[in-house]
Tab-separated table of C-alpha atoms in Angstrom:
chain	number	residue	atom	x	y	z
B	27	MET	CA	-0.059	-0.193	-0.297
B	28	GLN	CA	3.002	2.574	-0.642
B	29	ASN	CA	0.628	4.015	-3.003
B	30	VAL	CA	-1.818	5.056	-0.144
B	31	MET	CA	-1.290	8.204	2.077
B	32	GLY	CA	-3.007	8.083	5.591
B	33	ILE	CA	-4.497	10.791	7.062
B	34	ILE	CA	-5.552	10.601	10.834
B	35	ASN	CA	-8.167	13.256	11.485
B	36	LEU	CA	-8.126	14.395	15.224
B	37	ASN	CA	-11.017	16.391	14.527
B	38	LEU	CA	-12.953	12.906	15.235
B	39	GLY	CA	-14.223	12.143	18.428
B	40	GLN	CA	-12.652	14.738	20.581
B	41	ASP	CA	-15.323	16.155	22.768
B	42	VAL	CA	-15.508	12.780	24.908
B	43	LEU	CA	-13.582	11.744	27.842
B	44	LYS	CA	-13.230	15.380	29.253
B	45	GLU	CA	-11.795	14.101	32.728
B	46	LEU	CA	-8.874	12.467	30.850
B	47	THR	CA	-8.584	15.031	27.828
B	48	MET	CA	-8.887	18.393	29.467
B	49	GLY	CA	-4.770	18.839	29.054
B	50	ARG	CA	-4.155	16.174	25.754
B	51	PRO	CA	-5.995	15.080	22.762
B	52	LEU	CA	-7.994	11.893	22.783
B	53	ALA	CA	-5.386	10.488	20.458
B	54	ALA	CA	-2.618	10.632	23.227
B	55	LEU	CA	-4.754	9.240	25.872
B	56	PRO	CA	-2.857	6.039	27.628
B	57	PHE	CA	-4.217	2.557	26.990
B	58	GLY	CA	-2.892	-0.496	27.675
B	59	GLY	CA	-0.164	-0.203	30.418
B	60	ARG	CA	2.387	1.555	27.687
B	61	TYR	CA	0.545	2.723	24.696
B	62	ARG	CA	-1.244	5.991	23.307
B	63	LEU	CA	-4.450	5.587	21.542
B	64	ILE	CA	-2.573	6.467	18.339
B	65	ASP	CA	-0.123	4.165	18.549
B	66	PHE	CA	-2.476	1.463	17.063
B	67	ILE	CA	-3.576	3.496	14.071
B	68	LEU	CA	0.127	4.275	13.478
B	69	SER	CA	0.947	0.758	13.600
B	70	ASN	CA	-1.827	-0.545	11.388
B	71	MET	CA	-0.910	2.075	8.579
B	72	VAL	CA	2.644	1.002	8.827
B	73	ASN	CA	2.348	-3.082	8.930
B	74	SER	CA	-0.174	-2.242	6.143
B	75	GLY	CA	2.864	-0.873	3.850
B	76	MET	CA	1.772	2.864	4.138
B	77	GLN	CA	4.956	5.267	4.105
B	78	ASN	CA	3.409	8.905	4.017
B	79	VAL	CA	1.253	9.969	7.281
B	80	GLY	CA	-0.354	13.330	8.066
B	81	ILE	CA	-2.021	14.268	11.259
B	82	LEU	CA	-4.923	16.767	11.247
B	83	VAL	CA	-4.548	18.051	14.762
B	84	GLN	CA	-6.816	20.687	16.476
B	85	ASP	CA	-5.591	21.666	20.031
B	86	LYS	CA	-3.819	20.737	23.123
B	87	TYR	CA	-1.361	18.507	21.044
B	88	ARG	CA	2.075	19.330	22.584
B	89	ALA	CA	1.815	15.848	24.745
B	90	LEU	CA	1.047	14.093	21.148
B	91	MET	CA	4.264	15.806	19.304
B	92	ASP	CA	6.101	14.851	22.446
B	93	HIS	CA	5.170	11.050	22.269
B	94	LEU	CA	5.554	11.076	18.375
B	95	ARG	CA	8.560	12.795	17.881
B	96	SER	CA	10.087	12.246	14.801
B	97	GLY	CA	7.994	8.834	14.184
B	98	LYS	CA	10.951	6.823	14.437
B	99	GLU	CA	9.541	4.116	16.486
B	100	TRP	CA	6.902	3.629	13.464
B	101	ASP	CA	9.796	3.565	10.739
B	102	LEU	CA	8.193	7.089	9.595
B	103	ALA	CA	11.431	9.118	9.967
B	104	ARG	CA	12.294	9.457	6.282
B	105	LYS	CA	14.044	11.644	3.993
B	106	ARG	CA	11.066	11.194	1.617
B	107	ASP	CA	7.449	10.857	3.113
B	108	GLY	CA	7.142	10.216	6.760
B	109	LEU	CA	5.401	11.627	9.373
B	110	PHE	CA	3.805	15.195	9.303
B	111	ILE	CA	2.027	17.126	12.082
B	112	LEU	CA	-0.681	19.150	10.196
B	113	PRO	CA	-2.025	22.046	12.623
B	114	PRO	CA	-5.195	24.097	11.987
B	115	SER	CA	-4.825	27.586	10.651
B	116	PRO	CA	-6.391	30.165	12.834
B	117	ASN	CA	-9.751	31.224	11.537
B	118	PRO	CA	-10.291	34.760	12.090
B	119	CYS	CA	-13.745	34.476	12.997
B	120	SER	CA	-13.376	32.200	15.938
B	121	SER	CA	-11.687	32.179	18.978
B	122	GLY	CA	-9.920	29.014	18.699
B	123	GLY	CA	-8.491	26.984	15.612
B	124	SER	CA	-10.257	25.421	12.787
B	125	ARG	CA	-14.429	24.922	12.810
B	126	GLY	CA	-14.169	21.169	11.920
B	127	SER	CA	-12.822	18.343	9.681
B	128	VAL	CA	-13.605	20.092	6.304
B	129	GLU	CA	-11.722	23.583	7.086
B	130	ASN	CA	-8.509	21.551	8.388
B	131	PHE	CA	-8.542	19.572	5.307
B	132	TYR	CA	-8.952	22.775	3.346
B	133	ASN	CA	-6.000	24.537	5.121
B	134	ASN	CA	-3.612	21.611	4.408
B	135	LEU	CA	-4.476	20.516	0.685
B	136	ASP	CA	-1.096	21.870	-0.408
B	137	TYR	CA	0.332	18.828	1.767
B	138	ILE	CA	-2.276	16.535	0.290
B	139	GLU	CA	-2.218	17.881	-3.300
B	140	SER	CA	2.014	17.456	-3.188
B	141	SER	CA	1.891	13.732	-2.003
B	142	ARG	CA	3.084	11.115	-4.513
B	143	GLN	CA	0.293	8.485	-3.526
B	144	GLU	CA	-2.948	8.315	-5.538
B	145	TYR	CA	-5.123	6.961	-2.613
B	146	MET	CA	-5.700	8.267	0.691
B	147	LEU	CA	-6.780	6.523	3.985
B	148	ILE	CA	-8.590	8.661	6.393
B	149	THR	CA	-9.363	7.564	10.002
B	150	GLY	CA	-9.978	8.960	13.359
B	151	SER	CA	-7.800	7.714	16.425
B	152	HIS	CA	-10.526	6.254	18.770
B	153	ILE	CA	-10.644	2.682	17.386
B	154	VAL	CA	-8.466	0.558	18.781
B	155	CYS	CA	-7.809	-2.563	16.874
B	156	ASN	CA	-5.048	-4.586	15.274
B	157	LEU	CA	-6.159	-4.289	11.184
B	158	ASN	CA	-4.477	-4.642	8.263
B	159	TYR	CA	-5.769	-2.444	5.236
B	160	ARG	CA	-4.440	-4.366	2.529
B	161	LYS	CA	-7.961	-6.738	2.212
B	162	ALA	CA	-10.013	-3.402	2.337
B	163	PHE	CA	-7.889	-1.455	-0.600
B	164	LYS	CA	-8.247	-4.639	-2.828
B	165	PHE	CA	-11.987	-4.653	-2.023
B	166	HIS	CA	-12.083	-0.931	-2.902
B	167	LYS	CA	-10.407	-1.396	-6.198
B	168	ASP	CA	-12.293	-4.484	-6.906
B	169	MET	CA	-15.456	-2.789	-6.486
B	170	ASN	CA	-14.095	0.536	-8.347
B	171	ALA	CA	-15.513	2.518	-5.181
B	172	ASP	CA	-14.996	6.012	-4.764
B	173	ILE	CA	-15.283	5.605	-0.986
B	174	THR	CA	-15.205	2.682	0.525
B	175	ILE	CA	-16.128	3.036	4.615
B	176	LEU	CA	-14.995	0.537	6.951
B	177	TYR	CA	-17.569	-0.899	9.478
B	178	LYS	CA	-17.930	-2.921	12.260
B	179	GLU	CA	-21.397	-4.897	12.785
B	180	TYR	CA	-22.811	-5.417	15.978
B	181	ASP	CA	-25.126	-8.000	17.669
B	182	ALA	CA	-28.557	-6.985	18.992
B	183	GLU	CA	-27.419	-7.463	22.491
B	184	ASP	CA	-24.591	-5.068	22.546
B	185	GLU	CA	-24.997	-1.623	24.040
B	186	LEU	CA	-24.592	1.534	21.376
B	187	GLU	CA	-24.492	5.017	22.011
B	188	LEU	CA	-27.080	6.177	19.145
B	189	SER	CA	-26.173	9.652	19.089
B	190	GLN	CA	-22.385	9.625	18.625
B	191	TYR	CA	-22.235	6.587	15.797
B	192	THR	CA	-23.111	6.477	11.912
B	193	PHE	CA	-25.231	3.555	10.961
B	194	LEU	CA	-24.848	1.986	7.175
B	195	ASP	CA	-27.697	0.720	5.243
B	196	CYS	CA	-25.671	-1.822	2.703
B	197	GLN	CA	-26.942	-3.456	-0.172
B	198	PRO	CA	-26.208	-7.196	-0.552
B	199	ASP	CA	-22.974	-6.114	-2.576
B	200	GLY	CA	-21.802	-3.866	-0.308
B	201	ARG	CA	-23.269	-0.767	-1.764
B	202	ILE	CA	-24.367	1.737	0.753
B	203	SER	CA	-28.061	3.218	0.383
B	204	ASP	CA	-28.250	5.193	3.443
B	205	MET	CA	-26.168	6.521	6.333
B	206	GLY	CA	-26.793	8.606	9.114
B	207	SER	CA	-27.435	8.190	12.981
B	208	GLN	CA	-29.715	5.700	14.282
B	209	SER	CA	-33.641	6.093	13.546
B	210	SER	CA	-36.960	4.501	14.061
B	211	ARG	CA	-36.598	3.290	10.386
B	212	THR	CA	-33.531	1.449	10.513
B	213	ALA	CA	-32.463	-1.936	12.423
B	214	SER	CA	-28.778	-1.446	10.966
B	215	ARG	CA	-26.360	-2.542	13.479
B	216	LYS	CA	-23.560	-1.724	11.028
B	217	VAL	CA	-21.732	1.214	12.560
B	218	SER	CA	-18.973	3.257	10.843
B	219	MET	CA	-15.271	2.684	11.911
B	220	GLU	CA	-14.564	6.307	10.929
B	221	MET	CA	-12.086	4.534	8.264
B	222	TYR	CA	-12.314	5.716	4.818
B	223	LEU	CA	-11.011	4.616	1.729
B	224	ILE	CA	-10.927	7.321	-1.592
B	225	GLU	CA	-8.805	8.360	-4.450
B	226	LYS	CA	-6.695	11.634	-3.782
B	227	ARG	CA	-8.288	13.730	-6.490
B	228	LEU	CA	-12.002	12.999	-5.444
B	229	LEU	CA	-11.343	14.039	-1.896
B	230	VAL	CA	-9.602	17.217	-3.262
B	231	GLU	CA	-13.001	17.903	-5.288
B	232	LEU	CA	-15.006	17.337	-2.283
B	233	ILE	CA	-13.175	19.031	0.173
B	234	LYS	CA	-12.879	22.171	-2.372
B	235	ASP	CA	-16.863	21.893	-3.027
B	236	CYS	CA	-17.793	21.500	0.523
B	237	GLN	CA	-15.682	24.593	1.981
B	238	ALA	CA	-17.121	26.903	-0.830
B	239	ARG	CA	-20.568	25.686	0.284
B	240	GLY	CA	-19.960	26.351	3.797
B	241	GLY	CA	-19.877	22.718	5.020
B	242	TRP	CA	-17.222	22.442	7.833
B	243	ASP	CA	-18.227	18.435	9.059
B	244	PHE	CA	-16.753	15.657	7.219
B	245	VAL	CA	-19.314	13.125	7.735
B	246	LYS	CA	-22.540	15.129	7.494
B	247	ASP	CA	-21.402	17.283	4.753
B	248	VAL	CA	-18.976	15.409	2.528
B	249	LEU	CA	-20.278	11.514	2.941
B	250	ILE	CA	-23.773	11.526	4.102
B	251	LYS	CA	-24.934	14.559	1.353
B	252	ASN	CA	-23.085	12.593	-1.368
B	253	VAL	CA	-24.503	9.100	-0.468
B	254	ASP	CA	-26.425	9.254	-3.572
B	255	LYS	CA	-24.026	10.880	-5.970
B	256	LEU	CA	-21.218	8.741	-5.273
B	257	LYS	CA	-20.396	4.996	-5.062
B	258	MET	CA	-19.936	4.488	-1.770
B	259	PHE	CA	-19.020	0.711	-0.440
B	260	GLY	CA	-18.944	-0.802	2.992
B	261	TYR	CA	-16.333	-3.176	4.096
B	262	SER	CA	-16.998	-5.286	7.207
B	263	TYR	CA	-14.389	-5.538	9.681
B	264	LYS	CA	-14.926	-8.681	12.062
B	265	GLY	CA	-12.071	-8.264	14.362
B	266	TYR	CA	-11.578	-7.065	17.894
B	267	ALA	CA	-12.454	-3.267	17.805
B	268	ALA	CA	-12.647	-1.152	21.080
B	269	ARG	CA	-14.314	2.207	20.689
B	270	ILE	CA	-13.001	4.714	23.239
B	271	ASP	CA	-15.871	7.279	23.404
B	272	SER	CA	-16.830	7.546	26.863
B	273	ILE	CA	-15.187	6.996	30.679
B	274	LYS	CA	-17.313	3.362	30.831
B	275	ASN	CA	-15.686	2.322	27.430
B	276	TYR	CA	-12.240	3.696	27.996
B	277	TYR	CA	-12.238	1.610	31.684
B	278	ARG	CA	-14.360	-1.610	30.005
B	279	HIS	CA	-12.183	-2.046	26.935
B	280	ASN	CA	-8.442	-1.633	29.242
B	281	MET	CA	-9.845	-4.092	31.577
B	282	ASP	CA	-10.443	-6.570	28.272
B	283	LEU	CA	-6.674	-6.552	27.923
B	284	LEU	CA	-6.626	-8.890	31.000
B	285	ARG	CA	-8.369	-11.560	28.950
B	286	PRO	CA	-5.660	-13.653	27.240
B	287	GLU	CA	-7.464	-14.030	23.882
B	288	LYS	CA	-8.417	-10.385	23.633
B	289	TRP	CA	-4.822	-9.118	24.450
B	290	GLU	CA	-3.294	-11.902	21.753
B	291	GLU	CA	-5.680	-10.887	19.390
B	292	LEU	CA	-4.925	-7.187	19.925
B	293	PHE	CA	-1.134	-7.138	19.833
B	294	PHE	CA	-0.567	-9.934	17.943
B	295	LYS	CA	-3.033	-11.291	15.464
B	296	SER	CA	-2.290	-8.657	12.549
B	297	GLY	CA	1.223	-7.556	13.377
B	298	LEU	CA	2.768	-6.063	16.082
B	299	VAL	CA	1.894	-2.337	17.811
B	300	TYR	CA	4.805	0.011	18.002
B	301	THR	CA	5.123	2.800	20.535
B	302	LYS	CA	7.446	5.346	22.216
B	303	VAL	CA	10.548	3.478	23.690
B	304	LYS	CA	11.449	4.351	26.863
B	305	ASP	CA	14.808	2.507	28.725
B	306	GLU	CA	13.520	1.622	32.111
B	307	ALA	CA	14.064	-1.191	34.188
B	308	PRO	CA	12.019	-4.316	34.784
B	309	VAL	CA	9.350	-4.548	37.312
B	310	LYS	CA	10.605	-4.793	40.877
B	311	TYR	CA	8.437	-6.961	43.076
B	312	LYS	CA	9.349	-6.858	46.865
B	313	GLU	CA	8.869	-9.269	49.383
B	314	ASN	CA	5.443	-8.349	50.444
B	315	ALA	CA	3.954	-7.984	46.949
B	316	ARG	CA	0.858	-10.275	45.796
B	317	VAL	CA	-0.030	-9.714	42.401
B	318	PHE	CA	-2.745	-11.345	40.543
B	319	ASN	CA	-4.322	-11.336	36.891
B	320	THR	CA	-2.412	-7.547	36.408
B	321	MET	CA	-0.654	-5.958	33.452
B	322	ILE	CA	2.135	-4.234	34.724
B	323	ALA	CA	4.663	-2.095	32.426
B	324	ASN	CA	8.122	-1.293	33.001
B	325	GLY	CA	9.380	0.718	35.790
B	326	CYS	CA	7.060	-0.129	38.581
B	327	ILE	CA	8.094	-0.800	42.107
B	328	ILE	CA	5.340	-3.302	44.088
B	329	GLU	CA	5.388	-4.022	47.747
B	330	GLY	CA	1.380	-4.223	48.186
B	331	ARG	CA	-1.435	-6.294	46.739
B	332	VAL	CA	-2.687	-5.753	43.246
B	333	GLU	CA	-5.909	-7.480	41.658
B	334	ASN	CA	-7.429	-7.508	38.169
B	335	SER	CA	-5.601	-4.166	37.293
B	336	ILE	CA	-3.513	-2.289	34.451
B	337	LEU	CA	-0.260	-0.248	36.150
B	338	PHE	CA	1.413	2.085	33.496
B	339	ARG	CA	5.267	3.002	33.855
B	340	GLY	CA	6.595	3.946	36.911
B	341	VAL	CA	4.164	3.133	39.330
B	342	LYS	CA	5.004	2.785	43.088
B	343	VAL	CA	2.831	0.449	45.186
B	344	HIS	CA	3.882	0.828	49.013
B	345	LYS	CA	3.500	-2.012	51.582
B	346	GLY	CA	0.083	-2.494	52.862
B	347	ALA	CA	-1.700	-0.625	49.601
B	348	TYR	CA	-4.401	-2.466	47.800
B	349	ILE	CA	-5.494	-1.788	44.381
B	350	LYS	CA	-8.299	-3.589	42.679
B	351	ASP	CA	-10.001	-3.469	39.362
B	352	SER	CA	-8.222	-0.573	38.714
B	353	ILE	CA	-6.404	1.685	36.016
B	354	ILE	CA	-2.857	3.530	37.417
B	355	MET	CA	-1.184	5.663	34.775
B	356	GLN	CA	2.277	6.881	34.790
B	357	LYS	CA	4.477	7.886	37.610
B	358	CYS	CA	1.529	7.138	40.099
B	359	GLU	CA	1.989	6.537	43.754
B	360	ILE	CA	-0.109	4.557	46.076
B	361	ALA	CA	0.909	5.237	49.718
B	362	GLU	CA	1.087	2.363	52.624
B	363	ASN	CA	-2.390	1.275	53.568
B	364	ALA	CA	-4.184	3.158	50.770
B	365	ILE	CA	-7.198	1.031	49.197
B	366	ILE	CA	-8.782	1.903	45.713
B	367	GLU	CA	-11.422	-0.256	43.668
B	368	ASN	CA	-12.793	0.644	40.443
B	369	VAL	CA	-10.843	3.952	40.071
B	370	ILE	CA	-9.029	5.590	37.136
B	371	CYS	CA	-5.671	7.610	38.115
B	372	ASP	CA	-4.298	9.935	35.831
B	373	LYS	CA	-0.710	10.435	35.651
B	374	ASN	CA	1.275	11.534	38.751
B	375	VAL	CA	-1.533	11.168	40.894
B	376	CYS	CA	-0.280	10.302	44.772
B	377	ILE	CA	-2.928	8.926	46.782
B	378	THR	CA	-1.830	9.284	50.512
B	379	ARG	CA	-1.297	7.178	53.543
B	380	GLY	CA	-4.806	5.269	54.724
B	381	LYS	CA	-7.208	6.871	51.921
B	382	TRP	CA	-10.154	4.926	50.451
B	383	LEU	CA	-11.337	5.341	46.837
B	384	LYS	CA	-13.958	3.391	45.416
B	385	GLY	CA	-15.979	3.570	42.184
B	386	GLU	CA	-18.099	1.312	40.145
B	387	LYS	CA	-17.571	-0.637	37.443
B	388	SER	CA	-20.248	1.080	35.125
B	389	TYR	CA	-19.162	4.308	36.759
B	390	PRO	CA	-15.365	4.424	37.931
B	391	LEU	CA	-14.041	6.992	39.771
B	392	VAL	CA	-11.667	8.952	37.954
B	393	VAL	CA	-8.831	11.117	39.730
B	394	SER	CA	-7.388	13.998	37.332
B	395	LYS	CA	-3.719	14.181	36.878
B	396	GLY	CA	-1.283	15.544	39.376
B	397	THR	CA	-3.992	15.089	42.014
B	398	ILE	CA	-2.889	14.583	45.708
B	399	VAL	CA	-5.907	12.877	47.824
């Protein structure tokens, strides 16, 4: 897929997980012990053979730039092509950056048009999966499609946040006949993964036309309004896909990684997942440490009891501390005799001696970055 350029659109799905994304974009949110959400999409692109990736950022992207650096860990530190950060151009009519995806695309058309690739893969950053795009690209070319949308079909018992999802109605051959938010007139369970394959020339035409007509939302103003005019096809993805669109789902999908079958599918089935390398010592388990069914990253020091939890790099668990069903991010410290259960601790949190914090699995307690409790 060297003829395909990747665009990771960070305007998609940014207004969620407010407690954890106040100082970082969703793409930079830690996940699975040592990764960030963007690692999975970037790794998928690189494992599929793509060599040119642009990231459309919106705001608060310092943490993302610090994580990605030159793109070396993803083999994207190249003299030709490579990794590019595409910031928004300030809009004089607004107090912030661009108003939406289309405006950000439009402001970076020079980068898109000057690329040597003929096709584009546009994705968000909030779908965690291990996906090789080669089969989807072959389907796109075989069907002579204008746009191919990757989707995941959910079972009837799966809980879906209808207002946040885009549902597809597909004909037997995969051609999309309708798309939009869920309504009473359709029973579709085919949910867009916000991953789109499109020819570069067509995308440039659509962005210019949408911008001229005052549109700014890529899904509503580019895709949905052209569903009857263009040959849009849906490609079904049947593997593991975790949609990070709420605190509840962030907690649930992290906990899924404690199940071996989920962990193996996400990290090994279609290729390795790459992330920023940090040279830290292995985990140190002291004499009183008791650990059960827990994922622990490098640099941690464990002296207390930890069950069914995920600990990121550099966490310290002191003697007598008890952690259960929780997510503890980088450089947190759990002091002696502290008890936490169903809790998400952001980076650099300190839980002092003897404190007891407890949330619910359906509504975990979130402790903001840098808080001392």
